[in-house]
Short mmCIF file of C-alpha atoms and ligand atoms in Angstrom, two decimals:
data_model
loop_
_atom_site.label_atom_id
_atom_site.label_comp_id
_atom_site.label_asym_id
_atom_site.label_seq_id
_atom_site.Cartn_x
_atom_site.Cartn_y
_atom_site.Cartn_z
CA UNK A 1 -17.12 -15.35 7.78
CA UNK A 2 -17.30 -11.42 7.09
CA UNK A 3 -14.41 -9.32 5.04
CA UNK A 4 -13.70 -6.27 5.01
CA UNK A 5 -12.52 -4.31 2.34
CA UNK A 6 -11.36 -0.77 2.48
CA UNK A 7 -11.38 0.23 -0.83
CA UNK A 8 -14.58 0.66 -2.96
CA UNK A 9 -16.08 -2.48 -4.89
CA UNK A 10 -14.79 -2.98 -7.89
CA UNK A 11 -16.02 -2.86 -11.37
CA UNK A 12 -16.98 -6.45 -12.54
CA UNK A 13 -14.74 -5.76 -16.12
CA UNK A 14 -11.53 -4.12 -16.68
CA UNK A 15 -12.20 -0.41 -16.04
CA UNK A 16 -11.80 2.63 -18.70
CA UNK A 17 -8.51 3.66 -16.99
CA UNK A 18 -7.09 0.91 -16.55
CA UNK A 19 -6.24 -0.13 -20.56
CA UNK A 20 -3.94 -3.17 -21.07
CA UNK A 21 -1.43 -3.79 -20.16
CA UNK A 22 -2.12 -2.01 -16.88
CA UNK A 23 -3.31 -5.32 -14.27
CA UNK A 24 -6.63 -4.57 -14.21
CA UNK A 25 -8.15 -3.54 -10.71
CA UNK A 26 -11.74 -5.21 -11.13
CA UNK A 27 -13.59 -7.66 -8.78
CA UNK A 28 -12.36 -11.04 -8.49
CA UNK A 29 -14.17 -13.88 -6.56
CA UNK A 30 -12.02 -16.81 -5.80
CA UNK A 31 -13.13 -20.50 -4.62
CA UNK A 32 -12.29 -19.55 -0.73
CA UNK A 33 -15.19 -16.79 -1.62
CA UNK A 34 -17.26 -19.23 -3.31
CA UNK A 35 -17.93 -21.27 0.11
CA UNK A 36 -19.10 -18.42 1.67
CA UNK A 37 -19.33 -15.82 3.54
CA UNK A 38 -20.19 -12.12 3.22
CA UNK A 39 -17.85 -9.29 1.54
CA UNK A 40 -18.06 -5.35 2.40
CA UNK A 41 -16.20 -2.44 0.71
CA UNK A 42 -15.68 0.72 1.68
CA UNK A 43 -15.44 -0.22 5.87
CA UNK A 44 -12.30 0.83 7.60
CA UNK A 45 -10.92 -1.06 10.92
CA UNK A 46 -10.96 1.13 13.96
CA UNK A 47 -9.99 -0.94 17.11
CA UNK A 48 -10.88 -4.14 18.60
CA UNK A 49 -12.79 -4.58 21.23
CA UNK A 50 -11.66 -7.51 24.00
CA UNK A 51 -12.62 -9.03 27.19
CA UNK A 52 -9.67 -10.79 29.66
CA UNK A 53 -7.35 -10.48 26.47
CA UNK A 54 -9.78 -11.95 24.04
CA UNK A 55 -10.75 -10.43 20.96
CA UNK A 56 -14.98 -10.04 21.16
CA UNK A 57 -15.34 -7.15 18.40
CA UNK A 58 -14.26 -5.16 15.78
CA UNK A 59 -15.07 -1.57 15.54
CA UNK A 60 -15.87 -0.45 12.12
CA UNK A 61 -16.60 2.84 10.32
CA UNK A 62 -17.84 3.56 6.62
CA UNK A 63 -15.91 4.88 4.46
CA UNK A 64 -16.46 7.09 1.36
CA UNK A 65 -13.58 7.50 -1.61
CA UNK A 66 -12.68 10.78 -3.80
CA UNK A 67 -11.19 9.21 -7.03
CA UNK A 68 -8.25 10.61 -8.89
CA UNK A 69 -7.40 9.51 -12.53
CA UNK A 70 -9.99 6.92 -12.32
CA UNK A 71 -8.51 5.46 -8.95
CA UNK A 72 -9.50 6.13 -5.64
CA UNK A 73 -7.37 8.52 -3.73
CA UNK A 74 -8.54 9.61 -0.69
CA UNK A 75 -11.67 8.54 1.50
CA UNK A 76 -13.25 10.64 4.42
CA UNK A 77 -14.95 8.42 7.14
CA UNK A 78 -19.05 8.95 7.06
CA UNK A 79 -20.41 10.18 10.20
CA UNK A 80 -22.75 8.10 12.56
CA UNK A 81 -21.68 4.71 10.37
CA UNK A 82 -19.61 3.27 13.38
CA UNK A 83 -20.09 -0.65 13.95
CA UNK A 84 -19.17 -3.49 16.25
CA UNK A 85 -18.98 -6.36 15.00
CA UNK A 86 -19.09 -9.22 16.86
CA UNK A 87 -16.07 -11.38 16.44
CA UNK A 88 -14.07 -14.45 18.03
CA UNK A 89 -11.02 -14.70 15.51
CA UNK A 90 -10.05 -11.84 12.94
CA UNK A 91 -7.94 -12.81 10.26
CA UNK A 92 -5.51 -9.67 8.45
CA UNK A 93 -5.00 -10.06 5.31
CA UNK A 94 -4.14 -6.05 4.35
CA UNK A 95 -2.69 -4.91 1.69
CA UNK A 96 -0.46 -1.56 1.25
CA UNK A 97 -1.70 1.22 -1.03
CA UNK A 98 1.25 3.71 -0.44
CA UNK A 99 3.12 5.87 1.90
CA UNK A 100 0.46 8.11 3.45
CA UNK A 101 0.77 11.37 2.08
CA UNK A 102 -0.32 13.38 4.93
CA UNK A 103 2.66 12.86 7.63
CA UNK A 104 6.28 12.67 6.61
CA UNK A 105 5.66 13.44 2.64
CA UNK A 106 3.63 16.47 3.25
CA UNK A 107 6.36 17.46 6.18
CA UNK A 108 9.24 16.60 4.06
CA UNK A 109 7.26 17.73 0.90
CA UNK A 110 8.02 14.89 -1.12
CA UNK A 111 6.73 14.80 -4.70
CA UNK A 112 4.61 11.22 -5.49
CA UNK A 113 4.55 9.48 -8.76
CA UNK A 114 1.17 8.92 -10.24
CA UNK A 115 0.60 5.79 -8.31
CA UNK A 116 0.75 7.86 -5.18
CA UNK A 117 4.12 5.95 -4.08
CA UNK A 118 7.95 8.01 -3.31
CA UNK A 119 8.80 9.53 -6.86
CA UNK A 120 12.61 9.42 -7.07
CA UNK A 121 15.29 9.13 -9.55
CA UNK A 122 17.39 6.17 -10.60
CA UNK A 123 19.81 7.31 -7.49
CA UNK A 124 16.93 6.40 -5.12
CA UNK A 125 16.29 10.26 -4.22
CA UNK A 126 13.53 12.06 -3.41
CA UNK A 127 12.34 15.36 -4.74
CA UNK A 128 14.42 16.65 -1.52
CA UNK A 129 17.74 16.40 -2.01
CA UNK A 130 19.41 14.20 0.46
CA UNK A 131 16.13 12.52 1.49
CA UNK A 132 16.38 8.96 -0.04
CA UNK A 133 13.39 5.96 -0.80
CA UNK A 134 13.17 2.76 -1.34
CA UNK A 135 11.28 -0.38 -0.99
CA UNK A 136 7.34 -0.66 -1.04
CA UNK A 137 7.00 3.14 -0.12
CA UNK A 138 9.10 3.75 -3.34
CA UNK A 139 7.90 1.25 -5.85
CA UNK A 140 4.21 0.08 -4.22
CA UNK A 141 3.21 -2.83 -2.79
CA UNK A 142 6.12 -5.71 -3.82
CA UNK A 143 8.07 -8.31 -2.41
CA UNK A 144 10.98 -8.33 0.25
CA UNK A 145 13.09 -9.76 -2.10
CA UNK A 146 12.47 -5.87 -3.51
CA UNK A 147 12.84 -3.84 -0.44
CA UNK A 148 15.71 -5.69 0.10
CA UNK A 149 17.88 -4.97 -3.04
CA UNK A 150 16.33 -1.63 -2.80
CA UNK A 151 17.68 -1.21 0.36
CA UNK A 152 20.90 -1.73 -0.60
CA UNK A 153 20.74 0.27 -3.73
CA UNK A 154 19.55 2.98 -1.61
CA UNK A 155 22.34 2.19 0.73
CA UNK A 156 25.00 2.60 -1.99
CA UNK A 157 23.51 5.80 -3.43
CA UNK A 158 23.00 7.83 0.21
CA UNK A 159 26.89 6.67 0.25
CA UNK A 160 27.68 8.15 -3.03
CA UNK A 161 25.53 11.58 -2.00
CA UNK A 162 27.47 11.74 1.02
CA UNK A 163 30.97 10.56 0.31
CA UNK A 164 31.14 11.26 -3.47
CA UNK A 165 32.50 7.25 -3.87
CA UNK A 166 31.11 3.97 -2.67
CA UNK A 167 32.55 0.75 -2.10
CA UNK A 168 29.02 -0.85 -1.27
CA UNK A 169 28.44 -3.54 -3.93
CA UNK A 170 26.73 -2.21 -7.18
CA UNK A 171 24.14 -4.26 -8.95
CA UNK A 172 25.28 -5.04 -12.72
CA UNK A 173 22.07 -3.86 -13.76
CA UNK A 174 22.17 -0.32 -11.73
CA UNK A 175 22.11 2.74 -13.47
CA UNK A 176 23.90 4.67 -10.44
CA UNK A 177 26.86 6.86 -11.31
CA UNK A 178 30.09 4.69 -10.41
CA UNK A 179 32.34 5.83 -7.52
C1 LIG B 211 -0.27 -9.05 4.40
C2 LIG B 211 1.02 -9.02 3.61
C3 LIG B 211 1.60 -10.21 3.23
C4 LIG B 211 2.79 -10.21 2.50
N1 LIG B 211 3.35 -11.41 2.14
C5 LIG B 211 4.53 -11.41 1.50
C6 LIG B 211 5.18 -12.64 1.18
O1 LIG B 211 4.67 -13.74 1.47
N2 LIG B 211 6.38 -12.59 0.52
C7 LIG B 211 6.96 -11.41 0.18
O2 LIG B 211 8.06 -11.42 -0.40
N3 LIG B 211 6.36 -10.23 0.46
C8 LIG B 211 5.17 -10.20 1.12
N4 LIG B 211 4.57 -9.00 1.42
C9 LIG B 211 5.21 -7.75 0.97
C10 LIG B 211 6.37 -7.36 1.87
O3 LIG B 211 5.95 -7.44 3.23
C11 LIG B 211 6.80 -5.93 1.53
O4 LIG B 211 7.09 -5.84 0.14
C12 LIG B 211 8.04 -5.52 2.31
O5 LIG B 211 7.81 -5.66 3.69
C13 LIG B 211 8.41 -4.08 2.00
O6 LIG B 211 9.51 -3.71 2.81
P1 LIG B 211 9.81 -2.19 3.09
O7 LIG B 211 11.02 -2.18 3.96
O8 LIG B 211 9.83 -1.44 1.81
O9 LIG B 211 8.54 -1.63 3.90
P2 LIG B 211 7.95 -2.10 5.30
O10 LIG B 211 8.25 -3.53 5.59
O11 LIG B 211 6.51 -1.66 5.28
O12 LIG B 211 8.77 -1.23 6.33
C14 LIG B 211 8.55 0.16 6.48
C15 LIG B 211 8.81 0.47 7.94
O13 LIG B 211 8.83 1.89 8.11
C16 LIG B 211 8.15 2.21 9.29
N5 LIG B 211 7.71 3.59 9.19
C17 LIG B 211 6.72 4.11 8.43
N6 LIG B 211 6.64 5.44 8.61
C18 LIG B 211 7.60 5.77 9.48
C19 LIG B 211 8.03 7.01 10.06
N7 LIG B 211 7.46 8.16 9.77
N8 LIG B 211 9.06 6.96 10.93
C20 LIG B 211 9.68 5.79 11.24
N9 LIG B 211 9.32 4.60 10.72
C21 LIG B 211 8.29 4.60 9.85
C22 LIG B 211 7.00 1.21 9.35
O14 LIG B 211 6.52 1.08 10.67
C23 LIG B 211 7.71 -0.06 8.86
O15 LIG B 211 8.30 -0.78 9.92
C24 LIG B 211 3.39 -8.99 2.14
C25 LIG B 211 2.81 -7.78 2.54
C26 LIG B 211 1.63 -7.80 3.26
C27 LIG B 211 1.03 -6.48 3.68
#
């Protein structure tokens, strides 16, 4: 078994940036790594390769990351590192690091919060008024239980912005003006 990992290796203890009671981003090896197998960082996916609508490879490229505020931030593919690997069942397991920041947020020009996800205010709106977030692009990689109340939250709010009232259902909890 081979995985690949994106993002760099981490740091075997809880790194300098990343004080409690931040969740530390450090290496973890679980039992499913203990029975073997062999772990990369830093290798991004390109395409699969196939024969008669089988997957035979995986086409791989290097990676290298420029860190900001102790995380990494953005990584530039290293030139002549392309790979195939050869493969007969690939397994995705992928996690989401937040909304990429070079298509609709730099069109839109939407500020991001420190994590790199949607900054917005209680009311669910961007730093462009009228242009509304929610979910994992909003708050970072969560739970549908999440994107689903913040859909609606966001659903009630764009309602408010546009109507000046809402008769969506409000959460008790939610700060959003009443209408
Ligand atoms: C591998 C994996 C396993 C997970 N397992 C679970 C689990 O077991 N239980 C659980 O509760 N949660 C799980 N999650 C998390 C859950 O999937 C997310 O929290 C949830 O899907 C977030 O919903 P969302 O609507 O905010 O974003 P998404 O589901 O990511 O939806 C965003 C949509 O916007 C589209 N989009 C992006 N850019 C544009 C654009 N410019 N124009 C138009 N459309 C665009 C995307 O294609 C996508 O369809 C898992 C996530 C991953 C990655």
């Amino acid at each position: 078994m081979v995985n690949f990992e994106l993002l760099p290796q981490p740091p075997e203890d809880r790194p300098p940036a990343q004080p409690w009671p931040y969740w530390p981003m450090r290496l973890r090896t679980s039992s499913s790594h203990e029975e073997g197998g062999e772990r990369y960082w830093n290798i991004l996916t390109k395409r699969f390769v196939g024969e008669r609508g089988r997957v035979t490879g995986l086409e791989t490229v290097a990676v290298e990351w420029e860190a900001e505020d102790g995380r990494p931030a953005r990584f530039t593919e290293i030139a002549g590192s392309q790979r195939v690997w050869p493969v007969d069942l690939v397994l995705l397991a992928l996690g989401f690091v937040g909304p990429e920041a070079d298509t609709l947020v730099a069109q839109l020009g939407l500020a991001l919060d420190e994590r790199g996800n949607l900054s917005t205010g209680s009311d669910h709106m961007t730093s462009r008024p009228g242009v509304f977030a929610a979910g994992d692009a909003r708050r970072g990689q969560s739970l549908v239980v999440w994107a689903i109340s913040e859909g609606r939250e966001a659903a009630r709010a764009v309602d408010l912005f546009l109507m000046g009232r809402s008769d969506l259902p409000q959460k008790p909890c939610c700060d959003l003006p009443r209408g």
